[in-house]
CSV table of C-alpha atoms and ligand atoms in Angstrom, one decimal:
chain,number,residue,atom,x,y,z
A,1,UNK,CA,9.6,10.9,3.3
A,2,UNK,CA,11.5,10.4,0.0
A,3,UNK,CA,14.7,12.1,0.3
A,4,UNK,CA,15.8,11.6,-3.5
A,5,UNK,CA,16.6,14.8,-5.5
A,6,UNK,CA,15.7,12.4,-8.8
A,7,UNK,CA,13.6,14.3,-11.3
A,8,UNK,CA,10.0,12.8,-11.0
A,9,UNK,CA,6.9,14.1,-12.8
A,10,UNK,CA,5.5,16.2,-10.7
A,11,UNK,CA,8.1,17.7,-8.9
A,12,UNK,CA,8.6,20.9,-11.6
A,13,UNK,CA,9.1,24.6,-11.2
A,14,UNK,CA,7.7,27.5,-13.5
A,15,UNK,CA,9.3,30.4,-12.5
A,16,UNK,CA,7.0,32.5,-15.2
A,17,UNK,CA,3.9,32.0,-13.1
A,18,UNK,CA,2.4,33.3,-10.1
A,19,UNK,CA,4.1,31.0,-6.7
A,20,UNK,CA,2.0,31.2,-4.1
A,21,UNK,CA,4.6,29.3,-1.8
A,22,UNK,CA,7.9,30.7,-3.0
A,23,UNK,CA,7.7,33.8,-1.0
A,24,UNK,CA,6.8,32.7,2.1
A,25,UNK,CA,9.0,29.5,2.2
A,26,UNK,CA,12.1,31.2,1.6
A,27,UNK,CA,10.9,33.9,4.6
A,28,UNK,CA,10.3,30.4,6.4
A,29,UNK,CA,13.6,28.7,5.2
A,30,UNK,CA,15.5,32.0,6.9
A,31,UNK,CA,13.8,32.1,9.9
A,32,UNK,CA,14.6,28.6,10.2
A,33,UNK,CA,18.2,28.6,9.3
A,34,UNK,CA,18.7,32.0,11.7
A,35,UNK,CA,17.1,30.0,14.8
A,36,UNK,CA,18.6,26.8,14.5
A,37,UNK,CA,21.9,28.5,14.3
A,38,UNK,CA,20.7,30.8,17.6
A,39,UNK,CA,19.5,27.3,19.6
A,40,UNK,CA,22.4,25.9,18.7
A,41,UNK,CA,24.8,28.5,20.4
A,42,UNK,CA,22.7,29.3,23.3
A,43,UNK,CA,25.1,30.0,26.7
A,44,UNK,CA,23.2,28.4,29.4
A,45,UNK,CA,24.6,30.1,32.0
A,46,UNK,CA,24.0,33.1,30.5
A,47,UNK,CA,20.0,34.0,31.5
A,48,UNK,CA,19.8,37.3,29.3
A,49,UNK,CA,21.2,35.2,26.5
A,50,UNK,CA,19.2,31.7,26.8
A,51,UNK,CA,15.9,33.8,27.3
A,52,UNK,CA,16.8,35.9,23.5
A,53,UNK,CA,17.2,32.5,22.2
A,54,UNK,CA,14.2,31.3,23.1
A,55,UNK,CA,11.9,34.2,22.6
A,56,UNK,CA,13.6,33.7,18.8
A,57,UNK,CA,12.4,30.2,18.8
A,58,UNK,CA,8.9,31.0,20.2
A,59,UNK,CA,8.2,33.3,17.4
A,60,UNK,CA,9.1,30.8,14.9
A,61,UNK,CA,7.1,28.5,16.2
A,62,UNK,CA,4.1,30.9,16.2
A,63,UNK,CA,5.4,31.9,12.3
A,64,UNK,CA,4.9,28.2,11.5
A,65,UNK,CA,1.3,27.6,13.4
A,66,UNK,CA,0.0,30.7,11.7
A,67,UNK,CA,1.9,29.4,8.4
A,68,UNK,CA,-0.2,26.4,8.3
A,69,UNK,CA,-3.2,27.8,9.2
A,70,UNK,CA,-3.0,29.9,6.6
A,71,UNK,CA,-2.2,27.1,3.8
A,72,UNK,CA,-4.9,25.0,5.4
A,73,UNK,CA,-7.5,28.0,5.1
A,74,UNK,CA,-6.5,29.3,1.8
A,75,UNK,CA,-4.3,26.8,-0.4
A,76,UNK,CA,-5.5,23.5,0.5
A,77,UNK,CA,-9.2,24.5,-0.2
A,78,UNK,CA,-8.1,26.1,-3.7
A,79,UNK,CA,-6.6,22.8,-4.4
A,80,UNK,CA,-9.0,20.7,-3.2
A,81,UNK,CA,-11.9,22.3,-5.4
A,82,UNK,CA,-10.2,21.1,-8.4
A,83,UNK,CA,-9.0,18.3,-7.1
A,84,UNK,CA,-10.7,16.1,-4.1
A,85,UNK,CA,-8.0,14.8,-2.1
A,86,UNK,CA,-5.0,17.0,-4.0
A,87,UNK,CA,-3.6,18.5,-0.8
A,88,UNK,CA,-4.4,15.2,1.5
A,89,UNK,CA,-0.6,14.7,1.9
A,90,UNK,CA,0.4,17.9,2.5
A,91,UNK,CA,-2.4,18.4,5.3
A,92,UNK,CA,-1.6,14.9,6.8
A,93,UNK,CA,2.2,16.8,7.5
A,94,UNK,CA,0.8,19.8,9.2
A,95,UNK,CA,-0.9,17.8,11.4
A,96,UNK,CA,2.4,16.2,12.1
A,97,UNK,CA,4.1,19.3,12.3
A,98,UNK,CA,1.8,20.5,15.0
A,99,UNK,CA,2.7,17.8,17.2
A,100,UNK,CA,5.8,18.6,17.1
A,101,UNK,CA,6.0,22.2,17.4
A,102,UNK,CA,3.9,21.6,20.8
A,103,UNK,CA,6.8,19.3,21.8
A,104,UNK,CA,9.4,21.7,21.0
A,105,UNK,CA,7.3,24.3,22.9
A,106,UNK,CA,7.8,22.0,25.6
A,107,UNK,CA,11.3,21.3,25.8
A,108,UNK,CA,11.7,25.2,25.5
A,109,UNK,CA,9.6,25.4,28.5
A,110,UNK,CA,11.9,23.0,30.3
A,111,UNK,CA,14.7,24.8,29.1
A,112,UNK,CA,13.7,28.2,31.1
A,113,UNK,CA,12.7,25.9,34.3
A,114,UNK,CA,15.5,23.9,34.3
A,115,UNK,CA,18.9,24.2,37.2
A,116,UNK,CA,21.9,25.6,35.3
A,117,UNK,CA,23.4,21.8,35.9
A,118,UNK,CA,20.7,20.4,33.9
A,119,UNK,CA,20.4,23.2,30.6
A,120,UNK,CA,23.4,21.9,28.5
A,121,UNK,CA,21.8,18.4,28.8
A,122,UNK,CA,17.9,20.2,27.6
A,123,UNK,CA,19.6,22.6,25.1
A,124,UNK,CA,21.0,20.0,23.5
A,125,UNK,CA,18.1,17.6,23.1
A,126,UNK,CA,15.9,21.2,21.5
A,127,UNK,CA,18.7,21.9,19.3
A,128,UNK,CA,18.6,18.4,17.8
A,129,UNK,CA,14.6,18.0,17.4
A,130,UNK,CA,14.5,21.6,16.0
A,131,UNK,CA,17.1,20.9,13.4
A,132,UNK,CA,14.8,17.5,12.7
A,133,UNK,CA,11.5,19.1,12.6
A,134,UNK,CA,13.9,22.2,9.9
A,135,UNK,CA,14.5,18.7,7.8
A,136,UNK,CA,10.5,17.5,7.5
A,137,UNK,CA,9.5,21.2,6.8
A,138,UNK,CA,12.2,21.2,4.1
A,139,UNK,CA,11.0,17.9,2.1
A,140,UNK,CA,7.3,19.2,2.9
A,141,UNK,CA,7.8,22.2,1.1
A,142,UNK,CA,9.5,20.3,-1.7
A,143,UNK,CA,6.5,18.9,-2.3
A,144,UNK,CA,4.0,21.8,-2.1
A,145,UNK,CA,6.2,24.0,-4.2
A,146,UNK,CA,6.5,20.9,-7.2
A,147,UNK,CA,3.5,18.8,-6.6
A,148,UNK,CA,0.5,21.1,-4.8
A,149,UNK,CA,2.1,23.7,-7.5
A,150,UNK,CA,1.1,21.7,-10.5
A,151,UNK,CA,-2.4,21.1,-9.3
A,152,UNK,CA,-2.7,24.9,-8.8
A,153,UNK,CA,-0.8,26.1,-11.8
A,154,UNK,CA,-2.8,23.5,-13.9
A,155,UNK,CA,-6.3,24.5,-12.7
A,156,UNK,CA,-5.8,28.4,-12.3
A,157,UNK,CA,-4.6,31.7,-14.2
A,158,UNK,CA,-3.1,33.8,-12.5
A,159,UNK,CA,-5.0,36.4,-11.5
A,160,UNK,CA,-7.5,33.7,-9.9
A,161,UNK,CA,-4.2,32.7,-7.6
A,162,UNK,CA,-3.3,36.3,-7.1
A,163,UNK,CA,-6.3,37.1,-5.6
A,164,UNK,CA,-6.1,33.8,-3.1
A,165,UNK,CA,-2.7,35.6,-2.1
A,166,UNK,CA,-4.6,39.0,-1.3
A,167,UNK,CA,-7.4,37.3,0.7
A,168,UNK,CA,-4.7,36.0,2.9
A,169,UNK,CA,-2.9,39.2,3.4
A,170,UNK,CA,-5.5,40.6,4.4
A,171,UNK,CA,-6.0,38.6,7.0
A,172,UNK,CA,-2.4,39.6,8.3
A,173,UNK,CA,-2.2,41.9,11.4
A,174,UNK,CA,0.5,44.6,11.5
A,175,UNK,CA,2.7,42.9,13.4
A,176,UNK,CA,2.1,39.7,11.4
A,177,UNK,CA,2.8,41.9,8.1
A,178,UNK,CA,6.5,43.1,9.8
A,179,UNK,CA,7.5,39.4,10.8
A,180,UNK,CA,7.0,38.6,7.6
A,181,UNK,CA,8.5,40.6,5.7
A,182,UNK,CA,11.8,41.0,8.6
A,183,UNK,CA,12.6,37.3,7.3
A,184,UNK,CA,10.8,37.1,3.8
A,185,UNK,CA,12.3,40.0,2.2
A,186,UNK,CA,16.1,39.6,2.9
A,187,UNK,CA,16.0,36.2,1.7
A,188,UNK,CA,14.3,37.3,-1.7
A,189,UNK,CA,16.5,37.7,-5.3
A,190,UNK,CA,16.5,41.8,-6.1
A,191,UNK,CA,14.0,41.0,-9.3
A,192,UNK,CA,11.8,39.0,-6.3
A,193,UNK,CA,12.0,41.5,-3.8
A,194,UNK,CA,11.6,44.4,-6.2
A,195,UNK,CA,8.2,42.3,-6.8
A,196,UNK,CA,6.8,42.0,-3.4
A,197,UNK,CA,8.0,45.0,-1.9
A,198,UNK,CA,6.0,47.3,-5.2
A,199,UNK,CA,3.1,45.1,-4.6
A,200,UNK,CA,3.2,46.5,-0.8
A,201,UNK,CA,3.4,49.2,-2.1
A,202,UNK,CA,0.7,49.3,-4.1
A,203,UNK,CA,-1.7,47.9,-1.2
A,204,UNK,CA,-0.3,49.6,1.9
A,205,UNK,CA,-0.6,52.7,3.4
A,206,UNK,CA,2.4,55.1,2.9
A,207,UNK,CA,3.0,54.9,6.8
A,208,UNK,CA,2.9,51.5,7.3
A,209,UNK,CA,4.6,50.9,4.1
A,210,UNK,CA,7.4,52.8,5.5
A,211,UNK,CA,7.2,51.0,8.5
A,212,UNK,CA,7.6,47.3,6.6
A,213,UNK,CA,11.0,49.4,4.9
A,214,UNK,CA,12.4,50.3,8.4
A,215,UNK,CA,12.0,47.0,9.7
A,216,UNK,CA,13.9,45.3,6.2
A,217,UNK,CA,16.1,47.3,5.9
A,218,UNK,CA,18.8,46.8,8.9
A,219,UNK,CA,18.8,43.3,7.3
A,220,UNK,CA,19.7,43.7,3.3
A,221,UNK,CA,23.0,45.0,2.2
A,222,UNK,CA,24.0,48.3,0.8
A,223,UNK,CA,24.0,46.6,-2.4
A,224,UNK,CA,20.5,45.1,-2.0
A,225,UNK,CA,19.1,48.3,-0.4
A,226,UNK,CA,20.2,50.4,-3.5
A,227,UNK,CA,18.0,48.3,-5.8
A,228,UNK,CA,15.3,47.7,-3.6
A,229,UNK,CA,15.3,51.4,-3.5
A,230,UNK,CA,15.7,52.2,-7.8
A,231,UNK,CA,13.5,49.4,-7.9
A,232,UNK,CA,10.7,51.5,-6.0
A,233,UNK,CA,11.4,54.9,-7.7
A,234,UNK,CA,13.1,56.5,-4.2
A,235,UNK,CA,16.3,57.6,-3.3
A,236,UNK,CA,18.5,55.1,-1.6
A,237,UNK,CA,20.0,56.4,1.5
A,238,UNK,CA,22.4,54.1,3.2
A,239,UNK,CA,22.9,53.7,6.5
A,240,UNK,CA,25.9,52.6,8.0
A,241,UNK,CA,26.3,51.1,12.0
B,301,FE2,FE1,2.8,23.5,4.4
């Protein structure tokens, strides 16, 4: 894939209208960055420590499946409506991508099998393909969020794009809703979080609502807690380890 950062035509952001991938790339972009940095640190002698590691890295890798299910379900077919062929590219990828998450499912898996003699030899050879398969999602989402973008910006309003988003929450579990917003909300800017986290609001019950706060909350800053919490008309209270 094109590496260049030269402008081209298509590869344009509008930060006035509604981005269906921003969100959930930069929860992806974390979650990436966090693991690579765990893999990469991993004490193989040290079975409590390998085995965090790698539960950390499973549940990326189950992030990412259910990630492009839920752009091949949702986005693609929005795209594809107006355009026949618009999202062929970026679906070609994920098809890629699956490949290789199932191989870095199986290194992992000979990671935990392997003799201690043999784990600084497998850790390494995961760390490395992770941190390749982190490059290829970066340029892919590049492309969806300046390229598919365009398609969708030029054939939608936004309310028509708002309510793809809401079809696919609602197709989010609990457990799927915390995930996401454990890595999607800290790496949001205050204005974007204040955004998402009132639209929550909005659509959530007050108990799990409060739930999705809890789990956010040991990873934003005083700072950022304070306006997350003006931002949602509550008091802040700060807690400190
Ligand atoms: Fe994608």
């Amino acid at each position: 894939m094109n590496t260049t950062l030269a402008p081209r035509p298509a590869a344009t952001v509008n930060a006035s209208r509604v981005d269906l991938y921003m969100p959930i790339h930069k929860a992806m972009r974390n979650f990436m960055a966090d693991t690579l940095l765990r893999v990469g640190r991993i004490d193989v002698f040290d079975d409590e420590d390998m085995h965090q590691a790698l539960v950390q890295l499973d549940e990326l890798l189950h992030f990412c499946t259910a990630h492009i299910r839920h752009e091949n379900e949702f986005i693609h077919p929005a795209i594809e409506s107006q355009m026949p062929t618009g999202a062929s590219r970026t679906a070609e990828d994920h098809d890629t991508h699956i490949e290789s998450i199932e191989v870095l499912h199986n290194q992992a898996l000979a990671l935990r099998a392997a003799r201690p003699e043999s784990r600084g030899t497998l850790a390494q050879r995961l760390y490395r393909h992770l941190a390749l398969f982190i490059a290829e999602n970066h340029q892919h989402m590049h492309v969806e969020e300046t390229s598919n973008n365009a398609v969708l910006w030029s054939h939608y309003a936004d309310d028509d794009l708002r309510e793809v988003q809401c079809r696919l929450l609602d197709t989010l579990a609990p457990a799927e809703h915390l995930r996401m917003a454990r890595w999607m909300v800290p790496a949001l800017s205050p204005a974007e979080r204040a955004g998402f986290m009132s639209g929550l609001q909005a659509r959530m019950a007050p108990d799990a609502f409060q739930a999705v706060l809890d789990t956010v909350q040991p990873h934003l800053d005083s700072s950022g807690w304070i306006k997350l919490m003006r931002a949602l008309g509550r008091t802040a209270i700060v807690k400190y380890a």
